[in-house]
XYZ file of C-alpha atoms in Angstrom:
350
model
C 70.365 123.355 143.035
C 72.923 123.357 145.879
C 75.877 122.560 143.549
C 75.102 125.554 141.355
C 74.447 127.838 144.307
C 77.697 126.841 145.752
C 79.417 127.391 142.486
C 77.867 130.893 142.250
C 79.019 131.766 145.745
C 82.661 130.588 145.267
C 83.277 131.587 141.676
C 83.503 128.155 140.240
C 82.947 128.202 136.321
C 80.959 125.340 135.023
C 81.523 123.708 131.405
C 78.144 122.288 131.191
C 77.305 119.125 129.213
C 73.880 118.358 128.214
C 72.548 115.012 129.440
C 74.087 113.046 126.702
C 77.361 111.006 125.968
C 78.833 108.423 123.759
C 78.168 104.779 124.265
C 74.421 104.609 123.948
C 73.405 107.861 125.711
C 72.245 109.375 122.367
C 69.534 112.146 121.839
C 66.361 111.687 119.848
C 64.063 114.356 118.388
C 61.000 114.070 120.631
C 58.721 116.291 122.510
C 59.768 114.710 125.905
C 63.529 115.468 125.263
C 62.851 118.803 123.979
C 60.758 119.802 126.991
C 63.444 118.297 129.286
C 66.161 120.357 127.646
C 64.004 123.581 127.754
C 63.016 122.925 131.385
C 66.672 122.517 132.451
C 68.060 125.546 130.666
C 65.264 127.786 132.015
C 65.828 126.423 135.494
C 69.646 126.797 135.357
C 70.293 129.738 133.086
C 70.160 132.307 135.925
C 73.188 130.792 137.661
C 76.327 132.991 136.782
C 78.645 130.146 137.383
C 77.573 128.379 134.126
C 80.066 129.683 131.575
C 79.223 127.447 128.578
C 76.697 125.045 127.308
C 78.000 121.988 125.285
C 76.065 119.272 123.473
C 77.824 116.001 124.709
C 80.775 114.424 126.115
C 83.300 112.946 123.603
C 80.998 112.673 120.632
C 82.351 114.731 117.749
C 79.483 116.569 115.948
C 79.815 115.760 112.364
C 77.128 117.326 110.029
C 77.159 114.310 107.754
C 76.578 111.829 110.519
C 73.954 111.029 113.231
C 75.853 113.270 115.550
C 74.542 116.389 113.627
C 71.534 115.897 115.932
C 73.523 117.832 118.556
C 73.656 120.845 116.237
C 70.262 120.592 114.556
C 68.256 119.694 117.649
C 69.944 119.887 121.130
C 71.938 123.117 120.852
C 69.400 124.684 118.642
C 66.944 124.299 121.496
C 69.466 125.533 124.093
C 70.267 128.509 121.951
C 66.643 129.442 121.580
C 66.321 129.304 125.492
C 69.525 131.057 126.494
C 71.126 133.541 123.986
C 73.299 135.048 126.614
C 75.795 132.245 126.822
C 78.401 130.633 124.618
C 77.466 127.183 123.214
C 79.898 124.595 121.936
C 79.283 121.486 119.919
C 80.773 118.857 122.263
C 83.736 118.350 124.668
C 86.157 118.373 123.082
C 85.352 120.078 119.791
C 86.799 122.061 116.942
C 84.206 125.013 117.123
C 81.584 126.221 114.626
C 81.498 127.276 110.967
C 78.284 129.242 111.556
C 75.505 129.870 114.032
C 77.558 131.833 116.575
C 79.678 134.908 117.230
C 83.196 134.013 116.226
C 84.510 136.008 119.237
C 82.196 134.918 122.048
C 80.591 131.757 120.492
C 77.246 133.110 121.707
C 74.219 132.104 119.409
C 73.725 134.438 116.380
C 70.298 133.044 115.269
C 71.694 131.465 112.137
C 72.094 127.589 111.588
C 74.556 125.817 113.693
C 77.087 124.081 111.505
C 80.422 122.553 112.672
C 83.510 122.105 110.378
C 84.365 118.979 108.406
C 87.535 117.309 108.965
C 88.923 119.076 105.975
C 87.869 122.492 107.321
C 89.518 121.990 110.770
C 92.594 124.157 110.989
C 94.639 122.872 113.972
C 93.686 121.675 117.438
C 91.949 124.036 119.817
C 90.635 121.735 122.479
C 91.959 118.359 123.582
C 91.062 115.419 125.898
C 94.107 113.376 127.276
C 96.487 111.962 127.949
C 95.368 109.429 130.432
C 97.503 107.418 132.671
C 95.682 104.227 133.339
C 96.707 101.760 135.982
C 97.987 98.311 134.988
C 99.838 95.370 136.450
C 97.129 93.501 138.386
C 93.866 91.967 137.347
C 91.075 94.251 138.021
C 87.819 95.505 136.482
C 89.802 98.283 134.703
C 93.293 98.272 133.335
C 95.580 95.626 131.986
C 96.690 92.486 133.903
C 100.247 92.876 132.500
C 102.287 95.821 133.866
C 102.658 98.623 131.253
C 105.387 100.969 132.326
C 104.878 104.717 132.291
C 107.633 107.272 131.993
C 107.966 109.472 135.091
C 108.804 112.598 132.898
C 111.180 113.946 135.746
C 112.658 116.397 134.896
C 110.193 117.616 132.639
C 111.037 118.855 129.026
C 110.539 122.463 128.561
C 110.847 124.661 125.381
C 108.776 127.734 126.215
C 108.494 130.403 123.544
C 107.436 133.759 124.711
C 106.884 135.049 121.203
C 103.903 132.743 120.702
C 102.267 133.106 124.223
C 98.852 134.857 124.732
C 95.376 135.202 123.144
C 96.800 136.739 120.095
C 98.591 133.411 119.117
C 97.401 129.994 118.427
C 96.343 128.276 121.640
C 94.857 125.150 123.064
C 92.294 124.368 125.768
C 92.937 121.123 127.567
C 89.507 120.156 128.795
C 90.283 116.561 130.288
C 93.365 114.603 131.284
C 94.244 112.585 134.302
C 96.189 109.751 136.117
C 94.512 107.112 138.296
C 95.264 106.568 141.882
C 93.933 105.079 145.062
C 92.471 106.768 148.197
C 94.086 106.887 151.609
C 94.213 104.070 154.047
C 91.703 105.783 156.316
C 89.308 105.752 153.464
C 89.824 102.401 151.917
C 90.528 100.258 154.827
C 87.104 101.019 156.374
C 85.605 99.207 153.457
C 87.869 96.041 153.769
C 88.620 93.239 156.267
C 92.085 93.546 157.759
C 92.998 90.431 156.014
C 92.628 92.302 152.711
C 94.716 95.387 153.680
C 96.984 95.319 150.799
C 97.056 96.740 147.236
C 96.793 93.180 145.849
C 94.161 92.285 148.389
C 95.844 89.364 150.182
C 94.156 86.981 147.985
C 95.076 85.149 144.673
C 94.261 87.380 141.655
C 90.977 87.169 140.079
C 90.414 86.018 136.470
C 89.318 89.124 134.697
C 88.005 89.313 131.043
C 89.462 91.586 128.499
C 87.789 94.826 127.191
C 86.867 98.089 128.507
C 83.939 96.959 130.702
C 85.772 94.032 132.291
C 84.222 91.324 134.653
C 86.247 89.636 137.312
C 85.746 86.214 138.632
C 87.291 85.385 141.917
C 87.421 86.510 145.699
C 89.945 89.286 145.523
C 88.188 92.579 146.582
C 91.007 94.799 145.136
C 89.960 93.565 141.660
C 86.803 95.768 142.250
C 88.725 98.942 143.190
C 88.790 100.446 139.666
C 92.283 100.462 138.089
C 95.424 99.023 139.885
C 98.305 101.225 140.588
C 101.376 99.037 140.298
C 102.660 100.926 137.144
C 102.175 104.403 138.761
C 104.115 103.225 141.901
C 106.977 101.578 139.907
C 107.447 104.675 137.844
C 108.376 106.781 140.811
C 109.504 104.491 143.708
C 112.012 101.664 144.082
C 110.135 98.667 145.551
C 111.559 95.611 147.304
C 110.623 92.044 146.604
C 107.242 91.231 148.031
C 106.185 94.792 148.136
C 102.898 94.357 146.096
C 101.867 91.262 147.934
C 102.563 92.956 151.452
C 99.300 92.807 153.751
C 98.636 94.607 156.877
C 98.425 98.264 157.867
C 102.148 98.906 157.566
C 102.102 97.615 153.908
C 98.749 99.177 152.973
C 99.670 102.596 154.202
C 102.762 102.656 152.233
C 101.388 101.174 149.049
C 98.260 103.625 149.170
C 100.664 106.728 150.028
C 103.172 105.815 147.160
C 100.157 105.446 144.798
C 98.742 108.871 145.667
C 102.267 110.510 145.469
C 102.831 108.928 142.036
C 99.522 110.320 140.807
C 100.625 113.789 142.196
C 104.082 113.667 140.648
C 102.619 112.640 137.233
C 99.957 115.288 137.077
C 102.496 117.944 138.442
C 104.945 117.218 135.480
C 102.008 117.106 132.997
C 100.448 120.564 134.183
C 103.735 122.308 134.477
C 104.726 121.118 130.912
C 101.369 122.367 129.603
C 101.680 125.669 131.343
C 104.950 126.278 129.753
C 103.040 126.363 126.402
C 100.335 128.491 125.004
C 97.547 126.422 126.735
C 94.980 128.842 128.161
C 92.918 126.509 130.235
C 93.147 123.157 132.037
C 90.461 120.895 133.353
C 91.560 117.706 135.149
C 89.827 114.432 135.212
C 88.601 114.241 137.995
C 87.721 116.258 140.999
C 86.360 113.714 143.502
C 85.768 110.075 143.946
C 82.036 108.861 144.042
C 82.725 105.934 146.478
C 85.739 104.879 148.582
C 87.985 103.294 146.117
C 90.657 103.971 143.637
C 89.812 106.372 140.869
C 90.965 109.603 139.084
C 90.075 112.194 141.868
C 92.300 114.616 143.873
C 89.412 114.531 146.674
C 88.306 111.310 148.371
C 84.672 110.291 148.737
C 82.937 112.824 150.886
C 79.870 111.216 152.518
C 80.543 111.532 156.236
C 77.800 108.882 157.004
C 79.896 106.237 155.302
C 82.561 104.396 157.392
C 86.069 106.037 157.227
C 84.999 109.073 155.201
C 84.836 112.811 156.146
C 82.364 115.559 154.949
C 83.620 116.707 151.472
C 86.299 114.145 151.211
C 89.972 114.155 152.396
C 92.334 116.057 150.192
C 94.876 113.722 148.504
C 98.443 114.951 147.930
C 97.560 116.180 144.433
C 94.813 118.471 145.708
C 97.294 120.114 148.086
C 99.671 120.715 145.239
C 96.862 122.107 143.081
C 96.406 124.762 145.582
C 100.052 125.528 146.638
C 101.894 125.432 143.437
C 100.635 123.590 140.359
C 97.516 125.960 139.632
C 98.860 128.951 141.495
C 98.343 132.258 139.511
C 102.053 132.695 139.636
C 104.275 129.711 139.370
C 107.777 128.584 138.365
C 109.131 125.455 137.042
C 112.395 123.962 135.771
C 113.372 121.336 133.435
C 116.834 119.951 132.829
C 118.205 123.051 131.451
C 115.262 125.724 131.146
C 113.285 127.420 133.758
C 110.073 129.534 133.162
C 107.768 131.685 135.341
C 104.093 131.893 134.353
C 101.970 134.724 135.562
C 98.111 134.220 135.047
C 97.146 136.954 137.653
C 95.471 139.180 135.126
C 98.557 141.246 134.590
C 99.268 142.069 138.002
C 102.926 142.318 139.011
C 104.523 139.852 141.449
C 107.597 139.632 143.645
C 109.732 136.444 144.344
């Protein structure tokens, strides 16, 4: 309950999945699952921080496929327990054909039905893009370097005539760029002989596929995605840079990796905010152990060596607060600039 209470207190809005996802985490109509759903909705629905319930993560709800269970069972139960909130098929989704108010997406008491592919009129919610790390054998990513475009300066074509809630718009509910954590965080988990972004050891032999397994003794193969392509996109590196070992090298490499993530996400978000996109959720907020990942906050268990309570802010998190997600922000491309004011119509100076 502590997370929900803190969200209530600090004004954090929660886009709340049910306890399901793709890849085997599939619901089944049973008394046990129904009771668990009802129990959780009753327990949590008093929290004003919960803005919307959705059925699952990345499992498109098709009424002519097994995923129809999310409409016919999961969200039907949710709607019976909480009629005060918006419900949504999945994240992402194309909305409903029936069963909810078209304006608020709150349950109407009729049968929940999602649109078929032929009935979907444009994109209203997206996941991606994702910048995956490549260039070094690891449990995630590709061994071969796959370059990414730095997108600096950004390409802008804002059109004020199609901005606002009266025009077609998009909600981007997940996108991100991989990174590492700081020297202070990661070095505490490694021997000094492994203080390097390539681990100071011969590379592991890692099998192909999404869920890779690595054979060898290189500890950096177990640190999620590599960061070679992110660093190469934004920094000139001298020969031997990626093989460098020691505090000097490891600090440089990790800092370059984190700045690369921040620059990539800054370009991405500023480009999105120049368009009629009315919401952005990044993947992801915090790391769940001291390693590489997608977060803008480091691992936050202060009882673990090298960590601080709540997690250190990576450069991206400072930029979120200072500019990228500021209510009023300005950005420029090669030949175009724009100012975005999301402060509920209040005037601004500057």
